C-alpha cells in the first residue's frame, strides 16, 4: 500500500502541513465505471465522512462506450469482453500467452483498414459526463473539497508509431477494433469532459496528465502506473492540493478546532 499514489499523497500532505494528521481510504476498485463508483460513494465512502475526495477515472468508461459502439456497428459481435479460454483460468502462463496473441492480432488489425471503428470524438463522453456529474454531486454532499483529476495514459501524440503501438498494448486487448488515433482522441475527449464537469459543478480540477512521462518506466501498460508512475502521480496530486486555498483553510480550521 505504501507505493500507491493515495498513500504517497497523504504522506506528502502530512510533511507539508506539520502538526496536522492525515488519513486516507483508497476507494478505487478495478473495473469500476462511474455507475459503480456512484454506489461506492454513497454506500462505502460517504459513511466515512471524508473531508477531501479525489476522483480519478476515465479508462473503464471510455472502454465500455467504445465497445458498445463497436457492437452496434457490427465491428464486434457484442459489447461484452470475450472471455479467455478454459486453460487460461488454470495456467498463468497460458493466460499470458493468450492475452499477448490477442494483443498482436489487435495490433495487426489496427495497422490495416479491416475491422476498425471510426468515431467522431466529439460525439463521445455524454453518458460519462452525466455519471461523473452525479458522482461529483454525491461527493460534494459529504466532503468539504471534491477534486477531479484528468487521466494519464502512456500513449502520446508525439511518440513514434512503434512507441504508440507498444503504449496501446493493453488497450488493444480490451478494444481490438481501436486504432492509436482513436485512443488518443478518445482520451483527449474524455479529459475535456472532466474539465467541463469540474467547471459546471465547482469541483477542484487537477490538470497535468502529461506531466507523467509516457513510457514503460512510469506505466506497466496503457493506463496503470509503475512505482515510478505512482510517485509522479502523487507529486502531481499533492502539488495541486497544497496550492488549493480550500484545503489550506480546512487544515487551519481543523487545527483551530483542536
Short mmCIF file of C-alpha atoms in Angstrom, two decimals:
data_model
loop_
_atom_site.label_atom_id
_atom_site.label_comp_id
_atom_site.label_asym_id
_atom_site.label_seq_id
_atom_site.Cartn_x
_atom_site.Cartn_y
_atom_site.Cartn_z
CA UNK A 1 0.00 0.00 0.00
CA UNK A 2 2.87 2.40 0.67
CA UNK A 3 3.61 2.57 -3.07
CA UNK A 4 0.14 3.55 -4.29
CA UNK A 5 -0.37 7.22 -5.04
CA UNK A 6 -3.16 7.87 -2.47
CA UNK A 7 -0.76 6.76 0.27
CA UNK A 8 2.05 8.89 -1.15
CA UNK A 9 -0.25 11.94 -1.42
CA UNK A 10 -1.33 11.53 2.20
CA UNK A 11 2.27 11.23 3.37
CA UNK A 12 3.24 14.32 1.37
CA UNK A 13 0.42 16.38 2.87
CA UNK A 14 1.48 15.30 6.34
CA UNK A 15 5.01 16.58 5.68
CA UNK A 16 3.75 19.85 4.22
CA UNK A 17 1.27 20.65 6.98
CA UNK A 18 3.32 19.85 10.06
CA UNK A 19 1.19 19.15 13.09
CA UNK A 20 -1.86 18.09 11.09
CA UNK A 21 -2.82 14.43 10.91
CA UNK A 22 -3.95 12.97 7.59
CA UNK A 23 -5.65 9.66 6.92
CA UNK A 24 -6.96 8.13 3.71
CA UNK A 25 -9.06 5.35 2.23
CA UNK A 26 -8.30 4.08 -1.27
CA UNK A 27 -11.80 3.68 -2.70
CA UNK A 28 -10.65 2.57 -6.14
CA UNK A 29 -11.91 -0.81 -7.37
CA UNK A 30 -10.62 -2.48 -10.57
CA UNK A 31 -13.14 -2.41 -13.39
CA UNK A 32 -15.47 0.14 -11.80
CA UNK A 33 -17.16 2.66 -14.07
CA UNK A 34 -18.84 5.86 -12.86
CA UNK A 35 -22.10 4.00 -12.32
CA UNK A 36 -20.42 1.64 -9.85
CA UNK A 37 -18.43 4.49 -8.34
CA UNK A 38 -21.65 6.32 -7.52
CA UNK A 39 -22.86 3.35 -5.48
CA UNK A 40 -19.41 3.06 -3.91
CA UNK A 41 -19.52 6.73 -2.97
CA UNK A 42 -22.98 6.53 -1.46
CA UNK A 43 -22.65 3.28 0.47
CA UNK A 44 -18.94 2.91 1.31
CA UNK A 45 -17.18 6.26 1.12
CA UNK A 46 -19.82 8.68 2.42
CA UNK A 47 -20.27 6.90 5.79
CA UNK A 48 -16.56 7.52 6.46
CA UNK A 49 -17.24 11.29 6.42
CA UNK A 50 -14.30 12.31 4.21
CA UNK A 51 -13.07 15.89 4.20
CA UNK A 52 -11.48 15.55 0.75
CA UNK A 53 -12.46 13.32 -2.18
CA UNK A 54 -10.27 12.92 -5.27
CA UNK A 55 -11.99 11.31 -8.28
CA UNK A 56 -9.85 9.71 -10.97
CA UNK A 57 -11.44 7.53 -13.65
CA UNK A 58 -11.75 7.60 -17.42
CA UNK A 59 -10.41 4.36 -18.85
CA UNK A 60 -13.18 1.92 -17.89
CA UNK A 61 -15.92 4.28 -19.07
CA UNK A 62 -14.21 5.01 -22.39
CA UNK A 63 -13.59 1.31 -23.00
CA UNK A 64 -17.22 0.49 -22.28
CA UNK A 65 -18.56 3.20 -24.59
CA UNK A 66 -16.30 2.24 -27.48
CA UNK A 67 -17.12 -1.45 -27.12
CA UNK A 68 -20.84 -0.64 -27.20
CA UNK A 69 -20.36 1.47 -30.32
CA UNK A 70 -18.35 -1.28 -31.98
CA UNK A 71 -21.08 -3.82 -31.19
CA UNK A 72 -23.88 -1.60 -32.53
CA UNK A 73 -21.98 -1.08 -35.77
CA UNK A 74 -21.18 -4.77 -36.17
CA UNK A 75 -17.43 -4.35 -35.75
CA UNK A 76 -17.51 -6.87 -32.88
CA UNK A 77 -20.14 -9.48 -32.04
CA UNK A 78 -21.31 -7.78 -28.83
CA UNK A 79 -20.14 -5.30 -26.23
CA UNK A 80 -19.01 -7.91 -23.73
CA UNK A 81 -15.37 -8.86 -23.33
CA UNK A 82 -14.52 -12.19 -24.90
CA UNK A 83 -13.51 -14.46 -22.06
CA UNK A 84 -10.20 -16.25 -22.11
CA UNK A 85 -10.20 -19.97 -22.91
CA UNK A 86 -10.56 -22.51 -20.10
CA UNK A 87 -6.81 -23.33 -19.93
CA UNK A 88 -6.13 -19.67 -19.10
CA UNK A 89 -8.27 -19.98 -15.98
CA UNK A 90 -5.87 -22.59 -14.61
CA UNK A 91 -2.50 -21.56 -16.02
CA UNK A 92 -0.94 -18.11 -15.69
CA UNK A 93 1.50 -18.93 -18.50
CA UNK A 94 -1.34 -19.94 -20.83
CA UNK A 95 -3.29 -16.81 -19.84
CA UNK A 96 -0.35 -14.53 -20.70
CA UNK A 97 0.23 -16.30 -24.00
CA UNK A 98 -3.45 -15.98 -24.98
CA UNK A 99 -3.59 -12.31 -23.97
CA UNK A 100 -0.46 -11.48 -25.92
CA UNK A 101 -1.73 -13.30 -29.01
CA UNK A 102 -4.92 -11.23 -28.82
CA UNK A 103 -2.90 -8.04 -28.50
CA UNK A 104 -0.74 -8.97 -31.51
CA UNK A 105 -3.87 -9.67 -33.55
CA UNK A 106 -5.39 -6.34 -32.46
CA UNK A 107 -2.20 -4.52 -33.43
CA UNK A 108 -2.34 -6.18 -36.84
CA UNK A 109 -5.94 -5.09 -37.28
CA UNK A 110 -5.14 -1.55 -36.14
CA UNK A 111 -2.46 -1.31 -38.82
CA UNK A 112 -4.97 -2.13 -41.56
CA UNK A 113 -8.38 -0.86 -42.65
CA UNK A 114 -10.11 -4.06 -41.61
CA UNK A 115 -12.26 -4.28 -38.51
CA UNK A 116 -11.59 -0.75 -37.32
CA UNK A 117 -14.02 1.54 -35.54
CA UNK A 118 -14.26 5.08 -36.87
CA UNK A 119 -15.74 7.59 -34.41
CA UNK A 120 -16.05 11.35 -34.28
CA UNK A 121 -14.52 12.01 -30.84
CA UNK A 122 -16.83 14.98 -30.34
CA UNK A 123 -19.73 12.53 -30.02
CA UNK A 124 -18.12 10.63 -27.15
CA UNK A 125 -18.50 11.04 -23.42
CA UNK A 126 -22.06 12.24 -22.87
CA UNK A 127 -23.05 9.33 -20.64
CA UNK A 128 -19.71 9.73 -18.86
CA UNK A 129 -20.50 13.43 -18.35
CA UNK A 130 -23.83 12.60 -16.75
CA UNK A 131 -22.42 9.89 -14.49
CA UNK A 132 -19.33 11.86 -13.46
CA UNK A 133 -21.55 14.80 -12.57
CA UNK A 134 -23.64 12.53 -10.35
CA UNK A 135 -20.54 11.18 -8.59
CA UNK A 136 -19.17 14.69 -8.02
CA UNK A 137 -22.51 15.95 -6.70
CA UNK A 138 -22.79 12.96 -4.38
CA UNK A 139 -19.27 13.56 -3.08
CA UNK A 140 -19.99 17.26 -2.55
CA UNK A 141 -22.84 16.37 -0.21
CA UNK A 142 -20.33 14.86 2.22
CA UNK A 143 -16.84 16.26 1.57
CA UNK A 144 -15.65 19.83 2.01
CA UNK A 145 -13.34 19.59 -1.01
CA UNK A 146 -14.01 17.45 -4.09
CA UNK A 147 -11.32 17.25 -6.77
CA UNK A 148 -11.38 15.61 -10.19
CA UNK A 149 -8.13 14.78 -11.99
CA UNK A 150 -7.62 14.42 -15.71
CA UNK A 151 -6.49 10.96 -16.77
CA UNK A 152 -2.91 10.00 -17.64
CA UNK A 153 -2.05 7.38 -20.26
CA UNK A 154 1.19 6.06 -21.70
CA UNK A 155 0.10 6.77 -25.29
CA UNK A 156 1.09 10.23 -26.59
CA UNK A 157 0.75 12.11 -29.86
CA UNK A 158 4.48 12.85 -30.10
CA UNK A 159 5.57 9.21 -29.89
CA UNK A 160 6.85 7.22 -32.85
CA UNK A 161 4.43 4.70 -34.41
CA UNK A 162 6.31 1.85 -32.72
CA UNK A 163 6.16 3.57 -29.33
CA UNK A 164 2.45 4.22 -29.80
CA UNK A 165 1.83 0.58 -30.66
CA UNK A 166 3.59 -0.62 -27.53
CA UNK A 167 1.90 2.01 -25.35
CA UNK A 168 -1.51 0.86 -26.63
CA UNK A 169 -0.97 -2.85 -25.97
CA UNK A 170 -3.39 -3.37 -23.07
CA UNK A 171 -5.94 -1.03 -24.66
CA UNK A 172 -5.85 -3.19 -27.77
CA UNK A 173 -6.58 -6.23 -25.61
CA UNK A 174 -9.85 -4.67 -24.42
CA UNK A 175 -10.56 -2.79 -27.67
CA UNK A 176 -9.14 -4.83 -30.56
CA UNK A 177 -11.09 -2.69 -33.02
CA UNK A 178 -9.36 0.54 -31.94
CA UNK A 179 -6.55 2.49 -33.55
CA UNK A 180 -3.94 4.58 -31.79
CA UNK A 181 -5.59 7.68 -33.24
CA UNK A 182 -8.98 6.70 -31.80
CA UNK A 183 -7.41 6.02 -28.40
CA UNK A 184 -5.59 9.35 -28.34
CA UNK A 185 -8.66 11.30 -29.43
CA UNK A 186 -10.96 9.32 -27.14
CA UNK A 187 -8.88 10.02 -24.03
CA UNK A 188 -8.50 13.67 -25.02
CA UNK A 189 -12.27 13.96 -25.39
CA UNK A 190 -12.95 12.34 -22.03
CA UNK A 191 -10.40 14.58 -20.32
CA UNK A 192 -12.16 17.56 -21.85
CA UNK A 193 -15.41 16.28 -20.32
CA UNK A 194 -13.64 16.03 -16.95
CA UNK A 195 -12.64 19.68 -17.27
CA UNK A 196 -16.15 20.75 -18.21
CA UNK A 197 -17.76 18.82 -15.35
CA UNK A 198 -15.32 20.40 -12.90
CA UNK A 199 -16.29 23.84 -14.18
CA UNK A 200 -20.01 23.11 -14.09
CA UNK A 201 -20.01 21.60 -10.59
CA UNK A 202 -17.38 23.79 -8.95
CA UNK A 203 -15.15 20.79 -8.25
CA UNK A 204 -11.42 21.42 -7.98
CA UNK A 205 -9.77 20.47 -11.28
CA UNK A 206 -6.34 18.84 -11.19
CA UNK A 207 -4.66 19.09 -14.58
CA UNK A 208 -1.22 18.00 -15.77
CA UNK A 209 -1.96 14.49 -17.02
CA UNK A 210 1.04 14.67 -19.38
CA UNK A 211 3.42 15.63 -16.57
CA UNK A 212 3.79 11.88 -16.01
CA UNK A 213 6.14 10.71 -18.79
CA UNK A 214 4.51 8.33 -21.26
CA UNK A 215 7.00 5.48 -21.13
CA UNK A 216 7.39 1.97 -19.63
CA UNK A 217 9.32 3.42 -16.70
CA UNK A 218 6.12 5.07 -15.49
CA UNK A 219 3.42 2.77 -16.90
CA UNK A 220 3.07 -1.01 -16.67
CA UNK A 221 0.62 -0.95 -19.58
CA UNK A 222 -1.57 1.61 -21.33
CA UNK A 223 -3.01 3.15 -18.16
CA UNK A 224 -1.63 1.56 -14.97
CA UNK A 225 1.33 3.07 -13.13
CA UNK A 226 4.60 1.50 -12.13
CA UNK A 227 6.02 2.57 -8.76
CA UNK A 228 7.74 5.46 -10.54
CA UNK A 229 4.48 6.43 -12.21
CA UNK A 230 2.61 6.27 -8.92
CA UNK A 231 5.22 8.56 -7.39
CA UNK A 232 4.87 11.03 -10.25
CA UNK A 233 1.08 10.89 -9.95
CA UNK A 234 1.36 11.55 -6.21
CA UNK A 235 3.54 14.59 -6.85
CA UNK A 236 1.01 15.88 -9.35
CA UNK A 237 -1.94 15.48 -6.97
CA UNK A 238 -0.04 16.68 -3.88
CA UNK A 239 1.19 19.87 -5.52
CA UNK A 240 -2.32 20.73 -6.68
CA UNK A 241 -3.91 20.06 -3.30
CA UNK A 242 -1.26 22.00 -1.37
CA UNK A 243 -1.88 25.01 -3.62
CA UNK A 244 -5.65 24.82 -3.11
CA UNK A 245 -6.93 27.55 -0.73
CA UNK A 246 -9.82 25.34 0.32
CA UNK A 247 -7.52 22.64 1.62
CA UNK A 248 -5.35 25.17 3.43
CA UNK A 249 -8.43 26.63 5.12
CA UNK A 250 -9.66 23.15 6.02
CA UNK A 251 -6.32 22.32 7.65
CA UNK A 252 -6.26 25.63 9.51
CA UNK A 253 -9.85 25.27 10.73
CA UNK A 254 -9.20 21.73 11.91
CA UNK A 255 -6.09 22.84 13.79
CA UNK A 256 -8.00 25.71 15.42
CA UNK A 257 -10.80 23.37 16.42
CA UNK A 258 -8.35 21.08 18.13
#
